[in-house]
XYZ file of C-alpha atoms in Angstrom:
482
model
C 24.901 46.539 139.517
C 21.228 47.896 139.310
C 19.781 44.609 141.608
C 20.288 43.264 144.504
C 20.428 39.279 144.127
C 19.708 37.568 147.507
C 21.560 34.341 148.323
C 19.207 31.176 147.393
C 18.633 28.401 149.924
C 20.526 30.788 152.448
C 18.304 29.104 155.412
C 20.191 25.478 154.652
C 23.609 26.143 153.768
C 25.984 24.142 155.875
C 28.416 25.870 158.096
C 31.101 25.836 154.840
C 29.103 27.437 152.980
C 28.327 30.235 155.178
C 31.620 30.881 155.909
C 32.858 31.218 152.395
C 29.726 33.407 151.421
C 30.501 35.902 154.118
C 34.385 36.038 153.792
C 33.452 37.316 149.999
C 31.241 39.406 151.164
C 33.401 41.115 153.617
C 36.309 41.384 151.301
C 33.984 43.272 148.995
C 32.114 45.436 151.649
C 35.684 46.677 152.719
C 37.758 46.752 149.624
C 35.069 48.192 147.420
C 32.465 50.035 149.504
C 33.203 50.898 153.037
C 37.423 51.609 152.421
C 37.007 53.752 149.502
C 34.145 55.428 150.429
C 33.167 56.001 154.011
C 35.297 59.058 155.340
C 35.287 57.315 158.933
C 36.178 54.502 157.834
C 38.973 55.464 155.605
C 40.487 57.889 158.087
C 39.930 54.943 160.643
C 41.912 52.588 158.463
C 45.166 55.002 157.814
C 45.173 55.811 161.252
C 45.725 52.103 162.070
C 47.354 51.673 159.349
C 45.032 48.815 157.725
C 45.119 47.686 154.383
C 41.166 46.637 152.948
C 43.436 43.530 151.976
C 44.359 42.625 155.000
C 40.855 42.117 155.547
C 40.222 38.285 154.139
C 38.189 36.605 156.114
C 35.398 37.236 158.981
C 38.092 36.554 161.929
C 40.490 39.159 160.148
C 38.007 41.879 161.355
C 39.766 41.578 164.850
C 42.212 44.235 163.250
C 39.738 47.024 163.154
C 39.007 48.759 166.110
C 35.230 48.517 167.340
C 32.097 51.142 166.124
C 30.447 52.460 169.226
C 27.108 54.502 169.125
C 29.026 57.847 170.693
C 30.860 57.724 167.282
C 27.592 57.032 165.280
C 26.458 60.280 167.364
C 28.838 62.874 166.883
C 30.077 61.933 163.228
C 26.645 60.591 161.547
C 27.236 62.499 158.106
C 30.914 60.434 158.203
C 29.227 56.835 157.705
C 26.996 57.235 155.370
C 29.164 55.924 152.155
C 29.458 58.857 149.256
C 31.204 57.784 146.435
C 32.805 60.722 144.099
C 33.535 60.242 140.393
C 37.342 60.696 141.551
C 36.464 57.806 144.246
C 35.014 55.596 141.811
C 37.636 56.235 139.426
C 39.998 55.302 141.810
C 38.167 52.077 144.115
C 35.366 50.488 142.060
C 35.941 47.747 140.486
C 36.265 47.345 136.655
C 33.052 46.079 135.881
C 31.427 48.936 137.674
C 33.471 51.462 137.054
C 31.622 52.777 133.954
C 28.528 52.126 134.983
C 28.448 54.090 138.047
C 30.010 56.904 136.087
C 27.885 56.940 133.047
C 24.640 56.473 134.576
C 23.052 58.422 136.757
C 20.362 56.647 137.850
C 22.598 53.108 139.004
C 24.502 55.507 141.087
C 21.351 57.133 142.840
C 19.413 53.530 143.670
C 22.953 52.135 144.860
C 24.344 55.229 146.850
C 21.540 58.058 147.109
C 20.141 57.888 151.101
C 16.636 58.929 150.888
C 15.097 57.210 153.530
C 15.854 57.946 157.361
C 14.921 55.805 160.882
C 16.702 56.632 163.692
C 17.596 54.510 167.449
C 14.998 54.631 169.456
C 17.236 56.275 172.263
C 16.724 53.823 174.894
C 20.615 55.126 175.730
C 18.990 59.035 175.551
C 20.252 60.092 172.561
C 18.447 58.516 168.723
C 21.023 57.993 166.242
C 20.309 58.667 162.554
C 20.796 55.425 159.766
C 20.332 56.558 156.393
C 18.830 53.434 153.670
C 19.311 53.353 149.921
C 17.019 52.525 147.280
C 19.161 49.586 147.562
C 19.116 49.377 151.171
C 15.251 48.846 150.769
C 15.637 46.444 148.525
C 17.811 44.474 150.707
C 15.201 44.935 153.723
C 11.946 43.811 152.006
C 14.089 40.395 151.037
C 14.315 39.990 155.092
C 11.555 40.959 156.358
C 10.287 38.614 153.267
C 11.655 35.929 155.331
C 10.680 36.815 158.702
C 7.707 36.120 156.954
C 8.605 32.548 155.239
C 10.189 31.669 158.920
C 7.387 31.910 161.251
C 4.544 30.184 158.445
C 3.199 33.123 157.256
C 1.692 32.972 153.637
C 0.907 35.446 150.625
C -2.779 34.414 151.350
C -2.713 35.509 155.101
C -3.884 39.342 156.565
C -1.545 41.289 158.538
C -2.544 43.314 160.506
C 0.501 45.929 161.809
C 0.102 47.841 165.329
C 3.655 48.662 165.689
C 3.585 52.044 166.371
C 4.349 54.780 164.210
C 7.366 56.447 164.265
C 11.059 56.743 162.131
C 12.145 53.626 163.807
C 13.082 50.245 162.518
C 9.987 48.628 164.298
C 7.469 50.670 162.062
C 8.777 50.341 158.846
C 9.560 46.062 159.315
C 5.829 45.858 158.942
C 5.544 47.681 155.605
C 8.315 45.527 154.177
C 6.770 42.893 155.426
C 3.436 43.744 153.325
C 5.380 45.422 150.294
C 7.745 42.146 150.287
C 5.692 39.461 150.628
C 2.492 40.515 148.433
C 0.065 40.693 151.588
C -2.949 42.107 152.774
C -2.850 44.160 155.294
C -3.022 47.203 157.201
C -0.877 49.166 159.280
C -2.455 51.187 161.866
C 0.757 52.943 164.455
C -0.448 51.092 166.933
C -2.417 52.471 170.189
C -0.475 55.549 169.950
C -2.160 56.378 166.510
C -5.529 54.710 166.929
C -7.573 53.611 170.051
C -6.779 50.399 170.892
C -10.829 49.991 170.672
C -10.377 50.595 167.329
C -7.560 47.821 166.878
C -9.892 45.177 167.959
C -12.722 46.065 166.080
C -9.947 45.805 163.173
C -8.529 42.910 163.855
C -12.245 41.122 164.304
C -13.452 43.173 161.180
C -10.168 42.200 159.089
C -9.632 38.499 160.278
C -6.222 39.131 160.694
C -4.098 36.167 161.307
C -1.042 37.723 161.573
C -0.485 40.550 163.822
C 3.059 42.776 164.134
C 3.358 44.134 167.963
C 4.455 45.230 170.516
C 5.730 43.004 173.516
C 4.705 45.430 175.918
C 1.337 46.358 174.085
C 0.452 42.914 173.071
C -1.372 41.693 176.534
C -2.968 44.782 177.053
C -4.827 44.134 173.745
C -5.482 40.586 174.203
C -6.652 41.406 177.665
C -8.597 44.031 176.718
C -10.112 42.114 173.405
C -10.755 39.201 175.542
C -12.659 40.863 177.976
C -15.022 41.615 174.991
C -15.274 37.582 173.928
C -13.820 38.595 170.282
C -13.621 36.214 168.017
C -9.877 36.403 166.888
C -9.822 32.498 165.836
C -8.267 33.732 162.220
C -4.924 34.698 164.228
C -2.245 32.268 163.850
C 0.606 34.047 164.228
C 1.610 36.891 166.917
C 4.856 38.430 165.759
C 6.274 40.633 167.723
C 9.370 42.816 169.037
C 10.858 44.859 171.465
C 11.740 42.469 174.439
C 11.723 39.010 175.413
C 8.942 36.678 176.303
C 9.389 34.884 178.911
C 8.054 31.154 179.081
C 5.471 32.668 181.693
C 4.355 36.003 180.244
C 3.825 33.683 176.347
C 1.275 31.578 178.515
C -0.629 34.368 179.682
C -0.716 35.684 175.525
C -1.450 32.342 174.705
C -4.089 31.825 176.905
C -6.126 35.002 175.922
C -5.642 33.639 172.413
C -7.250 30.452 173.428
C -10.139 32.358 175.357
C -11.528 33.912 171.522
C -10.939 30.973 169.132
C -7.385 31.233 168.381
C -6.198 27.438 169.974
C -3.657 26.749 167.535
C -1.733 30.215 167.486
C 2.075 31.032 168.364
C 3.731 33.371 169.181
C 7.085 34.297 167.183
C 9.720 37.326 168.621
C 11.798 38.950 166.751
C 15.770 40.302 167.247
C 16.098 44.012 165.506
C 18.221 46.701 165.858
C 18.495 49.759 163.573
C 22.214 49.614 163.221
C 21.769 46.535 161.138
C 18.846 48.043 158.654
C 16.846 45.390 158.521
C 15.658 42.413 160.450
C 18.262 40.594 162.384
C 16.878 37.392 163.426
C 13.319 35.458 164.013
C 12.503 32.661 165.797
C 10.851 29.856 164.655
C 7.517 28.612 165.785
C 7.879 25.473 166.582
C 11.146 26.235 168.810
C 10.074 29.298 170.824
C 12.524 31.391 172.876
C 14.417 27.749 173.402
C 16.297 27.588 169.801
C 17.001 31.480 169.736
C 16.876 34.276 166.988
C 17.972 32.665 163.191
C 19.437 35.032 161.668
C 20.801 35.918 158.250
C 23.996 35.435 157.633
C 24.638 36.561 154.094
C 23.250 40.174 155.028
C 25.145 40.514 158.053
C 28.566 38.576 160.555
C 27.342 38.571 164.251
C 30.552 38.292 166.637
C 30.120 37.498 170.546
C 32.652 39.399 172.302
C 34.143 39.536 176.336
C 32.261 43.310 177.059
C 35.564 44.134 179.418
C 38.265 42.383 177.179
C 36.752 42.955 173.662
C 37.931 39.207 173.127
C 35.428 37.041 171.401
C 34.505 34.288 173.365
C 33.253 30.870 172.390
C 30.187 29.060 170.619
C 27.431 29.080 173.551
C 29.546 31.651 175.831
C 27.588 34.393 176.938
C 29.014 38.241 175.595
C 28.111 41.768 173.895
C 26.839 41.663 170.450
C 28.988 43.087 167.390
C 27.652 43.795 164.296
C 28.935 44.024 161.040
C 26.497 44.253 157.668
C 27.711 42.604 154.117
C 24.921 44.226 152.005
C 24.376 47.533 153.112
C 25.155 50.833 151.199
C 23.798 54.519 153.280
C 24.823 54.451 156.896
C 27.452 51.823 157.293
C 28.992 50.892 160.628
C 31.724 48.147 161.129
C 32.179 46.113 164.218
C 29.294 47.691 165.838
C 28.848 47.236 169.628
C 25.146 47.162 170.577
C 25.079 46.943 173.950
C 23.180 43.440 174.259
C 24.645 41.347 176.484
C 23.274 37.553 175.117
C 22.892 35.094 177.663
C 24.481 31.284 175.736
C 25.840 33.929 173.076
C 25.218 32.189 169.543
C 25.241 28.450 168.428
C 26.043 28.161 164.624
C 23.774 23.779 165.240
C 21.024 23.642 163.128
C 17.891 24.498 164.725
C 16.143 20.327 166.024
C 13.125 22.484 165.694
C 13.191 23.405 161.886
C 16.526 22.114 160.616
C 17.581 25.820 159.616
C 21.132 25.802 159.574
C 21.765 29.714 160.171
C 23.806 31.033 163.154
C 21.651 31.403 165.964
C 21.585 33.967 168.978
C 20.190 33.055 172.452
C 16.917 34.968 172.834
C 17.818 36.144 176.747
C 19.559 39.642 175.733
C 19.157 42.562 178.000
C 21.066 45.738 177.774
C 23.782 46.675 179.691
C 22.078 49.802 180.410
C 19.574 47.747 182.300
C 22.364 46.624 184.505
C 21.268 49.297 187.980
C 23.810 49.959 190.730
C 20.917 50.417 193.275
C 22.204 51.648 196.838
C 19.314 50.305 198.462
C 20.337 50.657 202.065
C 23.256 52.827 202.894
C 25.449 49.846 203.524
C 24.976 48.072 200.700
C 25.267 49.189 196.939
C 23.735 46.344 194.733
C 24.121 45.644 190.522
C 20.608 44.730 189.902
C 19.419 43.635 185.897
C 15.928 45.095 185.671
C 15.661 42.610 182.821
C 14.748 40.149 185.249
C 11.773 42.115 186.379
C 9.924 41.451 183.262
C 10.518 37.406 183.386
C 9.407 37.772 187.510
C 6.349 40.561 187.684
C 5.484 40.304 183.707
C 5.207 36.342 183.216
C 2.902 35.910 186.856
C -0.438 34.188 185.980
C -1.625 36.966 188.932
C -0.148 40.243 186.921
C -2.257 42.035 184.225
C -0.095 45.031 184.228
C 2.644 47.048 186.309
C 5.381 49.008 186.608
C 8.798 49.772 188.386
C 9.620 53.209 189.421
C 12.977 54.062 191.125
C 13.451 57.018 193.400
C 15.336 58.676 195.998
C 14.361 58.750 198.995
C 12.520 62.237 200.197
C 14.135 63.348 196.620
C 17.334 63.676 198.120
C 20.088 63.087 195.451
C 22.095 62.008 198.440
C 19.424 59.227 200.464
C 19.389 55.649 199.417
C 17.406 54.215 196.528
C 13.980 53.230 196.666
C 11.621 50.710 194.270
C 7.894 50.476 194.257
C 6.117 48.633 192.475
C 2.719 49.275 190.760
C 0.381 46.218 190.196
C -2.562 45.924 188.726
C -3.868 42.081 189.804
C -5.726 39.519 187.235
C -9.599 40.050 188.244
C -10.136 37.959 191.299
C -6.808 37.326 192.411
C -6.000 38.172 195.971
C -3.587 41.127 196.192
C -2.166 40.104 199.380
C -0.827 36.580 198.466
C 0.354 38.097 195.624
C 2.242 40.686 196.635
C 3.935 37.973 199.355
C 5.051 35.833 196.432
C 6.432 38.560 193.934
C 8.400 40.175 196.822
C 9.440 36.180 197.897
C 10.368 35.917 194.018
C 12.183 39.219 193.435
C 14.492 38.544 196.697
C 15.313 35.516 195.485
C 16.338 36.111 191.989
C 17.639 39.476 192.561
C 19.171 39.711 196.181
C 16.656 42.403 196.355
C 13.174 43.710 197.909
C 10.948 46.832 197.047
C 10.758 49.532 198.756
C 6.662 48.444 198.719
C 4.294 46.918 196.258
C 1.208 49.160 195.851
C -1.980 48.369 193.895
C -3.322 49.985 190.988
C -6.323 50.190 189.041
C -6.079 48.951 185.610
C -6.804 52.857 184.414
C -4.052 53.780 186.764
C -1.451 51.531 185.803
C -2.298 52.090 181.609
C -2.223 55.964 182.384
C 1.242 55.480 183.995
C 2.601 53.481 181.682
C 1.568 55.550 178.845
C 0.055 52.395 176.710
C -1.634 54.489 174.427
C -0.179 57.786 174.337
C 4.129 56.831 174.048
C 5.750 54.566 171.537
C 7.272 52.364 174.145
C 5.550 51.818 177.153
C 7.377 53.318 180.310
C 7.551 50.279 182.042
C 10.737 50.812 184.278
C 10.853 54.244 185.315
C 14.320 55.291 186.889
C 13.331 58.820 188.182
C 16.963 59.378 190.021
C 19.177 62.289 189.354
C 21.983 61.185 186.649
C 25.333 61.780 187.746
């Protein structure tokens, strides 16, 4: 009690050691935290006839029903661990009982909710998640590990450009600097501080690590490159928000090279509010080919068939499900994230860095990114809108873009229409670019945009809300809900 002790050599353990640690932590989590102190799970276990002793290994998790976002939205308070003297007396291990009952400071450190974040509301309803002091310590350690994986040192200088909001992304930057003890400036991104000011600061500070949204990074670097700024100190561009297709990654590296950062590397992160920490990080030597390196002693990830709920095998596509192994405050068990990961998970050591942690494939899409589009009276097509990031965003001739979906004549019963707005890079033949995009979109998605429309850079930046929104409006669905 009173301190969180992270596992040493967490990224070099054998699969057997990882399983042993996860099973031990899961048993403790269920028996001494979740069942005694979570109103929601105590009801669920009792209703389903599940005893805490039934959960001995991670394989036993399949006995517990899934938790979904709608469960948390409707009963958020009941997912917070709430020990009372009576419950502590009844359920706490003997070695912890007296400490919790006689030391209010220890009880508060472990269980008192003091920090609140929300999901970004990608599926319409932001969901609250509370942290305790102990949770924040775990968060800090997870961010320290992320910096270690990407090859940062305490001598690096961090410029945080994540949007300031009660969301996980901004606080990841905060706890990176807190945990690592590195010099840093967290700006709140273009929504709080103008892009021009961020460019000036990056050069003035000789920033070597920048933490930034995927959708904002190209705009930021393109603007700096046009001004011929000196970003030669930048070593790592640490991004989050979406997958980074190879073509887009190369465009960003080209801009960095123009500004003197010839050896810079782009690293992406896997984060979701429900984990209350960063859940995975790419190694700089492997990029997205090696997937996200996870924190197996902080949480357990499953990959399931989204239709049947059954676990799938190693390397098979499915939906991610998360169970924390260290958290207090808001705690969810077997939480369905709604993220579909292509090629699932692998448990083999990373061929690039040698770390032995489980890795999640980098090709991840929200189930809600799959839209049913009726582009003609005759045919309806299920389209993964994430494909547009790889097709359009990665195209060498595209500077910025937005996809807009709406109904013809604003009639809810008429056909769907898709308009792709493009700001082309300087010197690009738009007619040729339009034809290339149209053909590639048709080849990869089996649909064709209603039109591809040229836009000025100022117009597209305003459309995207690049400097006014928490997250840019890259794909806009204007069709009435129904």
